[in-house]
Coordinates of C-alpha atoms in Angstrom, one line a residue:
Chain U
X375 CA -6.1 -121.4 1.2
X376 CA -9.1 -120.8 -1.0
X377 CA -10.1 -120.2 -4.6
X378 CA -12.1 -117.2 -5.7
X379 CA -14.2 -117.1 -8.9
X380 CA -15.9 -114.1 -10.4
X381 CA -18.4 -114.8 -13.1
X382 CA -19.9 -112.1 -15.3
X383 CA -19.7 -109.7 -12.3
X384 CA -21.6 -106.5 -12.9
X385 CA -22.2 -103.4 -10.9
X386 CA -24.6 -100.5 -11.6
X387 CA -25.4 -97.4 -9.7
X388 CA -28.9 -96.4 -10.7
X389 CA -28.7 -96.6 -14.5
X390 CA -24.9 -96.3 -14.8
X391 CA -23.0 -99.5 -15.2
X392 CA -19.5 -99.2 -13.8
X393 CA -18.4 -102.8 -13.9
X394 CA -19.3 -104.5 -17.1
X395 CA -19.1 -108.3 -16.6
X396 CA -15.8 -109.5 -15.2
X397 CA -14.6 -113.0 -15.1
X398 CA -11.6 -113.9 -13.0
X399 CA -10.6 -117.3 -11.6
X400 CA -8.1 -117.1 -8.8
X401 CA -6.2 -120.2 -7.6
X402 CA -5.3 -121.2 -4.1
X403 CA -2.6 -119.0 -2.5
X404 CA -2.4 -116.8 -5.5
X405 CA -1.4 -113.1 -5.3
X406 CA -3.7 -111.2 -7.7
X407 CA -3.2 -107.5 -8.3
X408 CA -6.0 -105.4 -9.7
X409 CA -4.4 -102.4 -11.4
X410 CA -5.8 -99.6 -13.4
X411 CA -6.2 -95.8 -13.5
X412 CA -8.5 -94.0 -11.0
X413 CA -12.1 -94.7 -11.7
X414 CA -11.6 -97.9 -13.5
X415 CA -13.6 -99.8 -10.9
X416 CA -10.8 -101.7 -9.2
X417 CA -11.8 -100.7 -5.7
X418 CA -15.5 -101.3 -6.4
X419 CA -14.6 -104.8 -7.6
X420 CA -12.6 -105.5 -4.4
X421 CA -15.5 -104.2 -2.3
X422 CA -17.9 -106.4 -4.1
X423 CA -15.8 -109.4 -3.1
X424 CA -15.6 -108.1 0.4
X425 CA -19.4 -107.7 0.6
X426 CA -19.2 -104.0 1.2
X427 CA -20.9 -103.2 -2.2
X428 CA -23.9 -105.1 -3.4
X429 CA -23.5 -107.2 -6.6
X430 CA -25.9 -106.2 -9.4
X431 CA -25.5 -109.4 -11.4
X432 CA -23.1 -112.2 -11.7
X433 CA -21.5 -114.4 -9.0
X434 CA -18.6 -114.3 -6.6
X435 CA -17.6 -117.7 -5.3
X436 CA -15.1 -118.3 -2.5
X437 CA -14.1 -122.0 -2.3
X438 CA -16.8 -122.8 -4.9
X439 CA -19.5 -121.4 -2.6
X440 CA -21.5 -118.5 -3.9
X441 CA -21.1 -115.6 -1.4
X442 CA -23.2 -113.0 -3.1
X443 CA -25.7 -112.8 -0.3
X444 CA -23.4 -113.4 2.6
X445 CA -22.5 -110.7 5.1
X446 CA -18.8 -109.5 5.0
X447 CA -18.1 -111.2 8.3
X448 CA -19.4 -114.6 6.9
X449 CA -17.2 -114.6 3.8
X450 CA -14.0 -115.5 5.6
X451 CA -12.1 -112.4 4.4
X452 CA -9.9 -109.8 6.0
X453 CA -9.4 -106.4 4.5
X454 CA -6.6 -103.8 4.8
X455 CA -7.9 -100.3 4.0
X456 CA -6.1 -97.4 2.4
X457 CA -6.4 -95.3 5.5
X458 CA -5.9 -98.4 7.7
X459 CA -9.2 -97.9 9.5
X460 CA -7.7 -98.6 12.9
X461 CA -10.1 -98.0 15.8
X462 CA -8.6 -94.8 17.2
X463 CA -10.0 -95.3 20.7
X464 CA -8.5 -98.8 21.2
X465 CA -4.9 -99.9 21.8
X466 CA -3.1 -101.9 19.1
X467 CA -3.8 -105.0 21.1
X468 CA -7.5 -104.3 21.3
X469 CA -7.6 -103.4 17.6
X470 CA -6.3 -106.8 16.7
X471 CA -8.4 -108.6 19.3
X472 CA -11.6 -106.9 18.3
X473 CA -12.6 -109.5 15.7
X474 CA -11.5 -112.4 17.7
X475 CA -13.5 -111.4 20.7
X476 CA -16.5 -111.3 18.4
X477 CA -15.8 -114.8 17.4
X478 CA -16.2 -115.7 21.1
X479 CA -12.7 -117.1 21.2
X480 CA -11.3 -117.9 24.7
X481 CA -9.2 -115.2 26.2
X482 CA -5.9 -117.1 26.3
X483 CA -6.3 -118.2 22.7
X484 CA -6.8 -114.5 21.7
X485 CA -3.8 -113.5 23.6
X486 CA -1.7 -116.2 22.0
X487 CA -2.8 -115.3 18.5
X488 CA -2.3 -111.6 19.0
X489 CA 1.2 -112.1 20.4
X490 CA 2.2 -114.5 17.6
X491 CA 1.1 -112.0 14.9
X492 CA 2.7 -109.1 16.7
X493 CA 5.9 -111.0 16.7
X494 CA 5.6 -111.8 13.1
X495 CA 5.1 -108.1 12.2
X496 CA 7.5 -106.9 14.9
X497 CA 5.0 -104.7 16.6
X498 CA 5.2 -106.4 20.1
X499 CA 6.5 -103.2 21.6
X500 CA 3.5 -101.1 20.5
X501 CA 0.7 -103.4 21.7
X502 CA -0.4 -101.1 24.4
X503 CA -0.2 -97.9 22.4
X504 CA -3.0 -96.1 20.6
X505 CA -2.8 -95.9 16.8
X506 CA -2.4 -92.1 17.0
X507 CA 1.0 -92.7 18.7
X508 CA 2.3 -94.7 15.8
X509 CA 4.1 -93.8 12.6
X510 CA 2.6 -94.5 9.2
X511 CA 4.6 -97.6 8.7
X512 CA 3.7 -98.9 12.1
X513 CA 0.0 -98.3 11.6
X514 CA 0.2 -100.1 8.3
X515 CA 1.7 -103.1 10.0
X516 CA -1.0 -103.0 12.7
X517 CA -3.7 -102.9 10.0
X518 CA -2.0 -106.0 8.4
X519 CA -1.8 -107.6 11.8
X520 CA -5.5 -107.1 12.3
X521 CA -6.1 -108.8 9.0
X522 CA -3.8 -111.7 9.6
X523 CA -4.9 -112.5 13.2
X524 CA -8.3 -113.5 12.0
X525 CA -6.8 -116.3 10.0
X526 CA -8.9 -115.5 6.9
X527 CA -9.4 -117.5 3.7
X528 CA -8.7 -114.4 1.7
X529 CA -6.8 -111.2 2.1
X530 CA -8.1 -108.0 0.4
X531 CA -5.9 -105.0 0.2
X532 CA -7.3 -101.7 -1.0
X533 CA -4.3 -99.5 -1.9
X534 CA -2.6 -100.1 1.4
X535 CA 0.7 -98.4 0.6
X536 CA -0.5 -95.2 -1.0
X537 CA -0.3 -93.2 2.2
X538 CA 3.4 -94.0 2.9
X539 CA 6.4 -92.2 1.6
X540 CA 8.3 -93.7 -1.3
X541 CA 11.1 -95.4 0.6
X542 CA 8.8 -97.0 3.1
X543 CA 6.5 -98.1 0.3
X544 CA 9.2 -100.2 -1.2
X545 CA 10.0 -101.8 2.1
X546 CA 6.4 -102.6 2.9
X547 CA 5.9 -103.9 -0.6
X548 CA 8.5 -106.5 0.0
X549 CA 7.2 -107.3 3.5
X550 CA 3.7 -107.9 2.3
X551 CA 4.9 -110.1 -0.5
X552 CA 7.1 -112.3 1.7
X553 CA 4.4 -112.4 4.3
X554 CA 1.8 -113.6 1.8
X555 CA 4.2 -116.3 0.5
X556 CA 4.8 -117.4 4.0
X557 CA 1.1 -117.5 5.0
X558 CA 0.0 -118.7 1.5
X559 CA -3.3 -117.0 1.8
X560 CA -5.1 -116.1 -1.5
X561 CA -4.8 -112.4 -1.9
X562 CA -6.4 -109.7 -4.0
X563 CA -4.5 -106.4 -4.0
X564 CA -5.7 -103.2 -5.5
X565 CA -3.3 -100.5 -6.6
X566 CA -3.0 -97.8 -9.2
X567 CA 0.8 -98.0 -9.1
X568 CA 2.0 -100.2 -11.9
X569 CA 5.4 -100.7 -10.3
X570 CA 3.7 -102.1 -7.2
X571 CA 1.6 -104.2 -9.5
X572 CA 4.5 -105.6 -11.5
X573 CA 6.7 -106.4 -8.5
X574 CA 4.1 -108.0 -6.2
X575 CA 1.6 -109.9 -8.5
X576 CA 1.6 -113.6 -9.3
X577 CA -1.0 -112.5 -11.9
X578 CA -2.1 -109.1 -12.9
X579 CA -5.6 -107.9 -13.8
X580 CA -5.4 -104.7 -15.8
X581 CA -8.8 -102.9 -15.5
X582 CA -10.0 -100.2 -17.8
X583 CA -13.4 -98.6 -17.5
X584 CA -14.9 -101.5 -15.7
X585 CA -13.6 -104.1 -18.1
X586 CA -10.7 -106.6 -17.5
X587 CA -8.5 -105.4 -20.3
X588 CA -6.0 -108.2 -19.7
X589 CA -5.2 -110.9 -17.2
X590 CA -1.8 -112.6 -17.0
X591 CA 1.5 -112.7 -15.2
X592 CA 3.4 -109.4 -15.1
X593 CA 5.9 -110.6 -17.8
X594 CA 3.2 -111.8 -20.1
X595 CA 1.5 -108.5 -19.9
X596 CA 4.7 -106.6 -20.4
X597 CA 5.8 -108.7 -23.3
X598 CA 2.5 -109.3 -24.9
X599 CA 0.0 -106.6 -24.2
X600 CA -3.4 -107.1 -25.8
X601 CA -4.2 -103.5 -26.6
X602 CA -2.9 -100.0 -26.6
X603 CA -4.3 -99.2 -23.1
X604 CA -2.5 -102.1 -21.4
X605 CA 0.7 -101.5 -23.4
X606 CA 0.7 -97.8 -22.3
X607 CA -0.3 -98.5 -18.7
X608 CA 2.2 -101.3 -17.8
X609 CA 5.9 -100.5 -18.0
X610 CA 7.7 -97.5 -16.7
X611 CA 8.5 -95.1 -18.4
X612 CA 5.4 -95.7 -20.5
X613 CA 5.5 -97.0 -24.1
X614 CA 5.8 -94.5 -26.9
X615 CA 3.0 -94.4 -29.4
X616 CA 3.6 -93.0 -32.9
X617 CA 1.0 -92.6 -35.6
X618 CA 2.4 -93.9 -38.8
X619 CA 1.5 -95.2 -42.3
X620 CA 2.5 -98.6 -43.5
X621 CA 3.4 -98.8 -47.2
X622 CA 4.8 -101.8 -49.0
X623 CA 8.5 -101.0 -48.6
X624 CA 8.5 -98.7 -45.6
X625 CA 6.7 -97.4 -42.6
X626 CA 6.4 -93.6 -42.7
X627 CA 6.6 -91.7 -39.4
X628 CA 6.1 -88.1 -40.5
X629 CA 8.9 -87.4 -43.0
X630 CA 11.0 -90.2 -41.8
X631 CA 10.7 -93.9 -42.5
X632 CA 11.9 -97.3 -41.5
X633 CA 11.8 -100.6 -43.4
X634 CA 8.5 -102.5 -43.1
X635 CA 9.0 -105.8 -41.1
X636 CA 7.9 -108.8 -43.1
X637 CA 5.2 -109.9 -40.6
X638 CA 3.3 -106.6 -40.9
X639 CA 0.9 -107.3 -43.7
X640 CA -1.7 -104.6 -43.1
X641 CA -1.3 -101.4 -45.0
X642 CA -2.4 -97.9 -44.2
X643 CA -2.6 -95.9 -40.9
X644 CA -1.5 -97.7 -37.8
X645 CA -0.2 -97.0 -34.4
X646 CA 3.4 -98.0 -33.7
X647 CA 4.4 -98.7 -30.1
X648 CA 7.9 -98.9 -28.7
X649 CA 9.1 -99.0 -25.1
X650 CA 11.8 -96.4 -24.1
X651 CA 14.1 -99.2 -23.2
X652 CA 13.9 -100.8 -26.7
X653 CA 15.8 -98.3 -28.7
X654 CA 19.0 -99.0 -30.6
X655 CA 21.6 -96.4 -30.5
X656 CA 24.4 -98.1 -32.5
X657 CA 22.4 -97.8 -35.8
X658 CA 20.6 -94.6 -36.7
X659 CA 17.9 -94.4 -39.4
X660 CA 15.8 -91.9 -37.5
X661 CA 16.4 -88.6 -35.8
X662 CA 14.8 -86.1 -33.5
X663 CA 15.5 -82.9 -31.6
X664 CA 16.2 -83.1 -27.9
X665 CA 13.4 -81.3 -26.1
X666 CA 14.0 -82.3 -22.5
X667 CA 16.5 -84.4 -20.5
X668 CA 15.6 -86.3 -17.3
X669 CA 18.7 -87.5 -15.5
X670 CA 17.8 -90.4 -13.2
X671 CA 21.4 -91.3 -12.2
X672 CA 21.6 -94.9 -13.6
X673 CA 20.0 -93.8 -16.8
X674 CA 18.9 -90.8 -18.7
X675 CA 15.5 -90.2 -20.3
X676 CA 15.6 -88.2 -23.6
X677 CA 12.4 -86.5 -24.9
X678 CA 12.8 -86.2 -28.6
X679 CA 10.6 -84.2 -31.0
X680 CA 10.2 -85.7 -34.4
X681 CA 9.1 -83.4 -37.2
X682 CA 5.4 -83.7 -38.1
X683 CA 4.8 -85.7 -35.0
X684 CA 2.9 -84.3 -32.0
X685 CA 4.0 -86.8 -29.4
X686 CA 7.5 -86.6 -28.1
X687 CA 9.5 -89.9 -28.2
X688 CA 11.0 -91.0 -24.9
X689 CA 14.3 -92.9 -25.1
X690 CA 16.0 -94.5 -22.1
X691 CA 19.8 -94.1 -22.5
X692 CA 22.9 -94.9 -20.6
X693 CA 23.5 -92.7 -17.5
X694 CA 26.7 -91.3 -18.9
X695 CA 25.1 -89.9 -22.0
X696 CA 25.9 -86.2 -22.7
X697 CA 23.1 -84.5 -24.6
X698 CA 22.1 -80.9 -25.1
X699 CA 18.6 -79.5 -25.5
X700 CA 18.0 -78.5 -29.1
X701 CA 20.6 -80.9 -30.5
X702 CA 19.6 -83.4 -33.2
X703 CA 19.8 -86.9 -31.9
X704 CA 20.0 -90.0 -34.2
X705 CA 18.4 -93.2 -33.1
X706 CA 16.7 -96.4 -34.3
X707 CA 14.1 -98.9 -33.1
X708 CA 14.9 -102.4 -31.9
X709 CA 12.8 -103.9 -34.6
X710 CA 12.2 -107.1 -32.6
X711 CA 10.4 -105.1 -30.0
X712 CA 7.9 -103.2 -32.1
X713 CA 4.2 -103.3 -31.3
X714 CA 1.4 -102.4 -33.8
X715 CA -2.1 -101.3 -32.8
X716 CA -5.2 -100.6 -34.8
X717 CA -5.9 -96.9 -35.0
X718 CA -9.7 -97.3 -34.4
X719 CA -10.1 -100.3 -32.1
X720 CA -6.7 -99.8 -30.3
X721 CA -6.3 -103.6 -30.4
X722 CA -2.9 -105.0 -30.9
X723 CA -2.4 -106.4 -34.4
X724 CA 1.2 -107.4 -34.5
Chain J
X1235 CA 11.4 -52.3 9.9
X1236 CA 7.7 -52.7 10.8
X1237 CA 6.5 -56.1 10.0
X1238 CA 2.9 -55.4 10.9
X1239 CA 0.5 -53.5 8.7
X1240 CA 0.1 -50.0 10.1
X1241 CA -2.9 -47.8 10.1
X1242 CA -2.3 -44.1 10.6
X1243 CA -5.6 -43.6 12.3
X1244 CA -5.5 -45.0 15.9
X1245 CA -9.2 -44.7 16.5
X1246 CA -10.2 -47.2 13.7
X1247 CA -9.8 -50.4 15.7
X1248 CA -11.7 -48.9 18.7
X1249 CA -14.5 -47.9 16.3
X1250 CA -14.7 -51.4 14.9
X1251 CA -15.1 -53.1 18.2
X1252 CA -17.3 -50.4 19.7
X1253 CA -20.7 -52.0 18.7
X1254 CA -19.8 -55.3 20.2
X1255 CA -18.4 -53.7 23.4
X1256 CA -21.5 -51.4 23.7
X1257 CA -23.9 -54.4 23.4
X1258 CA -21.9 -56.5 25.8
X1259 CA -21.7 -53.6 28.3
X1260 CA -25.3 -52.6 28.0
X1261 CA -27.1 -55.9 27.9
X1262 CA -24.7 -58.2 29.8
X1263 CA -22.3 -56.5 32.1
X1264 CA -24.6 -53.7 33.4
X1265 CA -27.5 -56.0 34.3
X1266 CA -25.1 -58.4 35.9
X1267 CA -23.6 -55.7 38.0
X1268 CA -27.1 -54.4 38.8
X1269 CA -28.1 -57.9 39.9
X1270 CA -25.0 -58.2 42.1
X1271 CA -25.7 -54.8 43.7
X1272 CA -29.4 -55.6 44.2
X1273 CA -28.6 -58.9 45.9
X1274 CA -27.1 -56.9 48.7
X1275 CA -30.2 -54.7 49.2
X1276 CA -33.4 -55.2 51.1
X1277 CA -36.4 -53.3 49.9
X1278 CA -39.5 -52.7 51.8
X1279 CA -42.8 -53.9 50.5
X1280 CA -43.9 -50.5 49.0
X1281 CA -40.5 -49.9 47.3
X1282 CA -40.0 -46.7 49.2
X1283 CA -36.8 -47.4 51.1
X1284 CA -33.9 -49.7 50.5
X1285 CA -31.3 -50.9 53.0
X1286 CA -27.9 -52.3 52.4
X1287 CA -27.8 -55.7 54.1
X1288 CA -24.6 -57.3 52.9
X1289 CA -25.0 -61.1 52.6
X1290 CA -28.3 -61.3 54.4
X1291 CA -30.2 -62.3 51.3
X1292 CA -27.8 -65.2 50.6
X1293 CA -28.0 -66.3 54.2
X1294 CA -31.7 -66.4 54.0
X1295 CA -31.6 -68.5 50.9
X1296 CA -29.3 -70.9 52.6
X1297 CA -31.7 -71.3 55.4
X1298 CA -34.8 -71.5 53.1
X1299 CA -36.0 -75.1 52.7
X1300 CA -38.1 -73.9 49.8
X1301 CA -35.0 -72.7 47.9
X1302 CA -33.0 -75.9 48.6
X1303 CA -35.9 -78.0 47.4
X1304 CA -36.0 -75.9 44.2
X1305 CA -32.3 -76.8 43.8
X1306 CA -32.8 -80.5 43.9
X1307 CA -35.8 -80.1 41.7
X1308 CA -33.8 -78.2 39.1
X1309 CA -31.1 -80.9 39.2
X1310 CA -33.6 -83.6 38.7
X1311 CA -35.3 -81.6 35.9
X1312 CA -32.2 -80.8 34.0
X1313 CA -30.7 -84.2 34.2
X1314 CA -34.0 -85.7 33.0
X1315 CA -34.3 -83.2 30.2
X1316 CA -30.7 -83.8 29.1
X1317 CA -31.0 -87.6 29.3
X1318 CA -34.3 -87.7 27.5
X1319 CA -33.5 -85.3 24.7
X1320 CA -30.0 -86.7 24.1
X1321 CA -31.2 -90.2 24.2
X1322 CA -33.8 -89.6 21.6
X1323 CA -31.5 -87.5 19.5
X1324 CA -28.9 -90.2 19.5
X1325 CA -31.4 -92.8 18.5
X1326 CA -32.7 -90.7 15.6
X1327 CA -29.2 -89.8 14.5
X1328 CA -28.2 -93.4 14.5
X1329 CA -31.2 -94.2 12.3
X1330 CA -30.6 -91.2 10.1
X1331 CA -27.1 -92.3 9.5
X1332 CA -28.4 -95.5 8.0
X1333 CA -31.1 -93.8 5.9
X1334 CA -30.2 -93.5 2.3
X1335 CA -33.3 -92.5 0.5
X1336 CA -34.9 -89.2 1.5
X1337 CA -32.4 -88.6 4.2
X1338 CA -32.6 -84.9 3.5
X1339 CA -36.3 -84.7 4.1
X1340 CA -36.0 -86.9 7.2
X1341 CA -33.3 -84.6 8.7
X1342 CA -35.2 -81.4 7.8
X1343 CA -38.3 -82.7 9.5
X1344 CA -36.3 -83.6 12.6
X1345 CA -34.8 -80.1 12.8
X1346 CA -38.1 -78.2 12.7
X1347 CA -38.9 -78.3 16.5
X1348 CA -35.8 -76.2 17.1
X1349 CA -37.4 -73.3 15.3
X1350 CA -40.5 -73.3 17.6
X1351 CA -40.4 -70.6 20.3
X1352 CA -40.4 -72.0 23.9
X1353 CA -43.8 -70.6 24.8
X1354 CA -45.3 -72.0 21.7
X1355 CA -43.8 -75.4 22.4
X1356 CA -45.2 -75.2 25.9
X1357 CA -48.6 -74.3 24.6
X1358 CA -48.5 -77.1 22.1
X1359 CA -47.9 -79.6 24.7
X1360 CA -50.4 -78.0 27.1
X1361 CA -53.1 -78.5 24.5
X1362 CA -52.1 -82.1 23.9
X1363 CA -52.1 -82.9 27.6
X1364 CA -55.0 -80.6 28.7
X1365 CA -57.0 -82.7 31.2
X1366 CA -60.3 -81.8 29.7
X1367 CA -59.6 -81.1 26.0
X1368 CA -56.3 -82.9 25.3
X1369 CA -56.1 -85.9 23.1
X1370 CA -53.4 -87.7 25.2
X1371 CA -55.4 -87.7 28.5
X1372 CA -58.3 -89.1 26.4
X1373 CA -56.3 -92.1 25.3
X1374 CA -54.7 -92.4 28.7
X1375 CA -58.2 -92.6 30.2
X1376 CA -58.8 -95.7 28.0
X1377 CA -56.0 -97.5 29.7
X1378 CA -57.3 -96.2 33.1
X1379 CA -54.7 -93.6 33.7
X1380 CA -56.2 -90.4 35.1
X1381 CA -54.1 -87.5 33.8
X1382 CA -54.3 -84.2 35.4
X1383 CA -51.1 -82.3 35.7
X1384 CA -52.9 -79.4 37.3
X1385 CA -53.4 -81.5 40.4
X1386 CA -50.7 -84.2 40.2
X1387 CA -47.2 -82.9 40.7
X1388 CA -45.5 -86.0 39.3
X1389 CA -47.5 -85.7 36.1
X1390 CA -46.8 -81.9 36.0
X1391 CA -43.1 -82.5 36.3
X1392 CA -43.2 -85.3 33.6
X1393 CA -45.0 -83.0 31.2
X1394 CA -42.5 -80.1 31.5
X1395 CA -39.7 -82.5 31.1
X1396 CA -41.2 -84.0 28.0
X1397 CA -41.9 -80.6 26.5
X1398 CA -38.5 -79.2 27.3
X1399 CA -36.7 -82.3 26.0
X1400 CA -38.8 -82.4 22.8
X1401 CA -37.6 -78.9 21.9
X1402 CA -34.0 -79.8 22.4
X1403 CA -34.0 -83.1 20.5
X1404 CA -33.4 -81.4 17.1
X1405 CA -30.4 -79.4 18.3
X1406 CA -28.8 -82.5 19.7
X1407 CA -29.7 -84.5 16.6
X1408 CA -27.8 -82.1 14.4
X1409 CA -24.7 -82.4 16.5
X1410 CA -24.9 -86.2 16.7
X1411 CA -25.4 -86.5 12.9
X1412 CA -22.5 -84.3 12.2
X1413 CA -20.3 -86.3 14.7
X1414 CA -21.3 -89.6 13.1
X1415 CA -20.5 -88.2 9.7
X1416 CA -17.0 -87.3 10.7
X1417 CA -16.2 -91.0 11.6
X1418 CA -14.4 -92.5 8.5
X1419 CA -16.7 -94.9 6.8
X1420 CA -13.9 -97.5 6.5
X1421 CA -13.9 -97.8 10.3
X1422 CA -17.5 -99.0 10.3
X1423 CA -16.7 -101.3 7.3
X1424 CA -13.7 -102.7 9.1
X1425 CA -15.9 -103.5 12.1
X1426 CA -18.4 -105.1 9.9
X1427 CA -15.8 -107.4 8.4
X1428 CA -14.5 -108.1 11.9
X1429 CA -18.0 -109.5 12.6
X1430 CA -19.7 -106.7 14.5
X1431 CA -23.4 -106.3 13.9
X1432 CA -25.0 -102.8 13.7
X1433 CA -25.8 -102.6 17.4
X1434 CA -22.4 -103.9 18.5
X1435 CA -20.7 -101.4 16.1
X1436 CA -22.7 -98.6 17.6
X1437 CA -21.8 -99.5 21.1
X1438 CA -18.1 -100.3 20.6
X1439 CA -17.1 -98.0 17.7
X1440 CA -19.5 -95.1 17.0
X1441 CA -20.5 -94.3 20.6
X1442 CA -16.9 -94.0 22.0
X1443 CA -15.9 -91.9 19.0
X1444 CA -18.6 -89.4 19.4
X1445 CA -18.0 -89.0 23.1
X1446 CA -16.6 -85.5 22.8
X1447 CA -19.8 -84.4 21.2
X1448 CA -21.8 -86.2 23.8
X1449 CA -20.0 -84.4 26.5
X1450 CA -20.4 -81.0 24.8
X1451 CA -24.1 -81.6 24.4
X1452 CA -24.5 -82.7 28.0
X1453 CA -23.2 -79.3 29.2
X1454 CA -25.2 -77.4 26.6
X1455 CA -28.4 -79.3 27.6
X1456 CA -27.9 -78.7 31.3
X1457 CA -27.5 -75.0 30.7
X1458 CA -30.5 -75.1 28.4
X1459 CA -32.6 -76.9 31.1
X1460 CA -31.4 -74.5 33.7
X1461 CA -32.2 -71.3 31.9
X1462 CA -34.0 -71.6 28.6
X1463 CA -37.0 -73.6 29.9
X1464 CA -38.7 -70.7 31.6
X1465 CA -41.1 -70.1 28.7
X1466 CA -42.2 -73.7 28.6
X1467 CA -42.8 -73.9 32.4
X1468 CA -44.5 -70.6 32.4
X1469 CA -46.9 -71.7 29.6
X1470 CA -47.6 -75.2 31.0
X1471 CA -47.7 -75.1 34.8
X1472 CA -46.5 -71.7 36.0
X1473 CA -44.4 -73.6 38.5
X1474 CA -47.4 -75.4 40.0
X1475 CA -49.1 -77.4 41.3
X1476 CA -47.8 -76.2 44.6
X1477 CA -44.1 -75.5 43.8
X1478 CA -43.6 -78.8 42.2
X1479 CA -42.3 -77.5 38.8
X1480 CA -40.7 -74.4 40.2
X1481 CA -37.1 -74.7 39.1
X1482 CA -34.5 -72.1 40.0
X1483 CA -34.9 -69.8 37.1
X1484 CA -38.7 -69.8 37.5
X1485 CA -38.3 -69.1 41.2
X1486 CA -36.2 -66.0 40.4
X1487 CA -39.1 -64.7 38.4
X1488 CA -41.7 -65.7 40.9
X1489 CA -40.0 -64.3 43.9
X1490 CA -38.9 -61.1 42.2
X1491 CA -41.8 -60.1 39.9
X1492 CA -44.7 -61.9 41.6
X1493 CA -43.5 -61.9 45.2
X1494 CA -41.7 -58.6 44.8
X1495 CA -38.7 -59.7 46.9
X1496 CA -36.3 -58.0 44.6
X1497 CA -33.2 -58.5 46.8
X1498 CA -33.8 -62.2 47.3
X1499 CA -34.6 -62.7 43.7
X1500 CA -31.4 -60.9 42.7
X1501 CA -29.4 -63.1 45.1
X1502 CA -30.8 -66.1 43.4
X1503 CA -29.9 -64.9 40.0
X1504 CA -26.4 -64.2 41.2
X1505 CA -26.1 -67.8 42.3
X1506 CA -27.4 -68.9 38.9
X1507 CA -24.8 -66.7 37.3
X1508 CA -22.1 -68.5 39.2
X1509 CA -23.5 -71.9 38.2
X1510 CA -23.4 -71.0 34.6
X1511 CA -19.9 -69.6 34.9
X1512 CA -18.8 -72.9 36.5
X1513 CA -20.5 -75.0 33.8
X1514 CA -18.9 -72.9 31.0
X1515 CA -15.4 -73.3 32.6
X1516 CA -16.0 -77.1 32.8
X1517 CA -17.0 -77.1 29.2
X1518 CA -14.1 -75.1 27.9
X1519 CA -11.7 -77.2 30.0
X1520 CA -12.8 -80.6 28.8
X1521 CA -14.4 -80.1 25.5
X1522 CA -11.0 -79.4 24.0
X1523 CA -9.8 -82.8 24.8
X1524 CA -10.8 -84.7 21.7
X1525 CA -10.6 -88.3 20.9
X1526 CA -7.6 -88.7 18.5
X1527 CA -8.5 -90.2 15.2

């Protein structure tokens, strides 16, 4: 159990700065997920904590001790890689025992630890096999086993589930989460999958272009996004954004309009955000033409085109809904759940 | 229904493979057959008459102490050349793998020796080690080592081994670098996190993973030392002093074109031919067995 602190962490390659000063304080036993689109710097950040990338400026502390200049092996971390990075020429047993042997641990102690972890992950039967003889899920578990067996202060996961098929991914997601709770080891987990991020994290760090756009619990971020990027990235299907103009009486969206909520005091052009699950179908002050229908079984996604608006509006409806492409569909917003963003700064205003 | 593409002209495929077949027949098969035929012949010293003697030439080789000595000498020579050149190549490749700045220049420089012709390589080393003119004997003299490979057979052998190995280092280097590049970087990083230092990583991760390449290079290097070192030996020692650097392929030349024992020389080259066939079979059989990633 350890704390991790990152202070004004920056990373540059030659003259290009890719991480622009990140501050995160992680508590003991916390499960932190770094999430963001490709190229946002999340893996780089993780690798800086691991010691695989140098730190340009700022500090990383593990248990209040600055680890900037420590070798990866001296930081007390374990890492699970995206491609698992299992040693192909060693058996599962030797893969797990490799690090322990380097710690000069007695043989029977190594054996005990490997057996215990193998039991925990249910890989006892494969201990004498080579990684190439294992399935993707089994390899994943071996990679986890190799991380756990070292009894680290911190777990680092670098998109560990992205090579698995969808069903297995959901299973492993649960396993990792339960395992982490059981072991109570402080964890940093990198993913680009926002569902993974929402379901696993104690706290989320949403990264955008090397900046921590928002840090908070999944529900905080879902309910109260700080800016348009976070609002659009977290939540599935993604939030709708509509350009509109706020007047005294009404908000104009193209030719149509809704009443201006009382707390919206700014006038002029503004971006309105509304999640697909926050539409009201009993009332109807707006309408759009059905462009596309996605049937997901439990619910239906309607893609509506509003006149004079480029972006289609996505509405999540009941699974039984019967709609036809080209039909005009009336709807209205759940006005409690409207978000407003500044057109230029993209910061959330209301 | 014909599923394959059909050409009306039936001579086209033959025409297309003809150049390759012609070259193979003319420059490989025909000389090989000639050598095989000649190895059964005994020619008199003036080249006026030949006699078909069946396996007499081979039997004579079997009884010749000189030839058997050449065999052990060749074995020693090729193992030394392979070990030396692969050892250095591996060392350089391991270093090149860690070089970040100027790695391109570094690699290009290391590849240059491969472009030097064997005779030139031999001459280069000959000048360096020339007992009267060379710079190396001059320095060796300072530490009281008297270098004269024209008289000292041990020194002569070392010199041809060094020269032959030097030329092969670049070739091996290229293959080692490529093999190391194909190891996923995360494996090395995982080992670093597990606490392995650079040397330990090399020994327990990198070296086992490039073993297929190492095996391939071993066979290639032995074949190289067996056959392609003629130019180097010819330029440096001409097989001397005595017969101390006369390896098999040099003996074929010496006996055949200097000693004019054409039948015996042909028999030797037939034996060499079988050796290289054997080595190639070994290579094809085992090189395919790769380490599974």
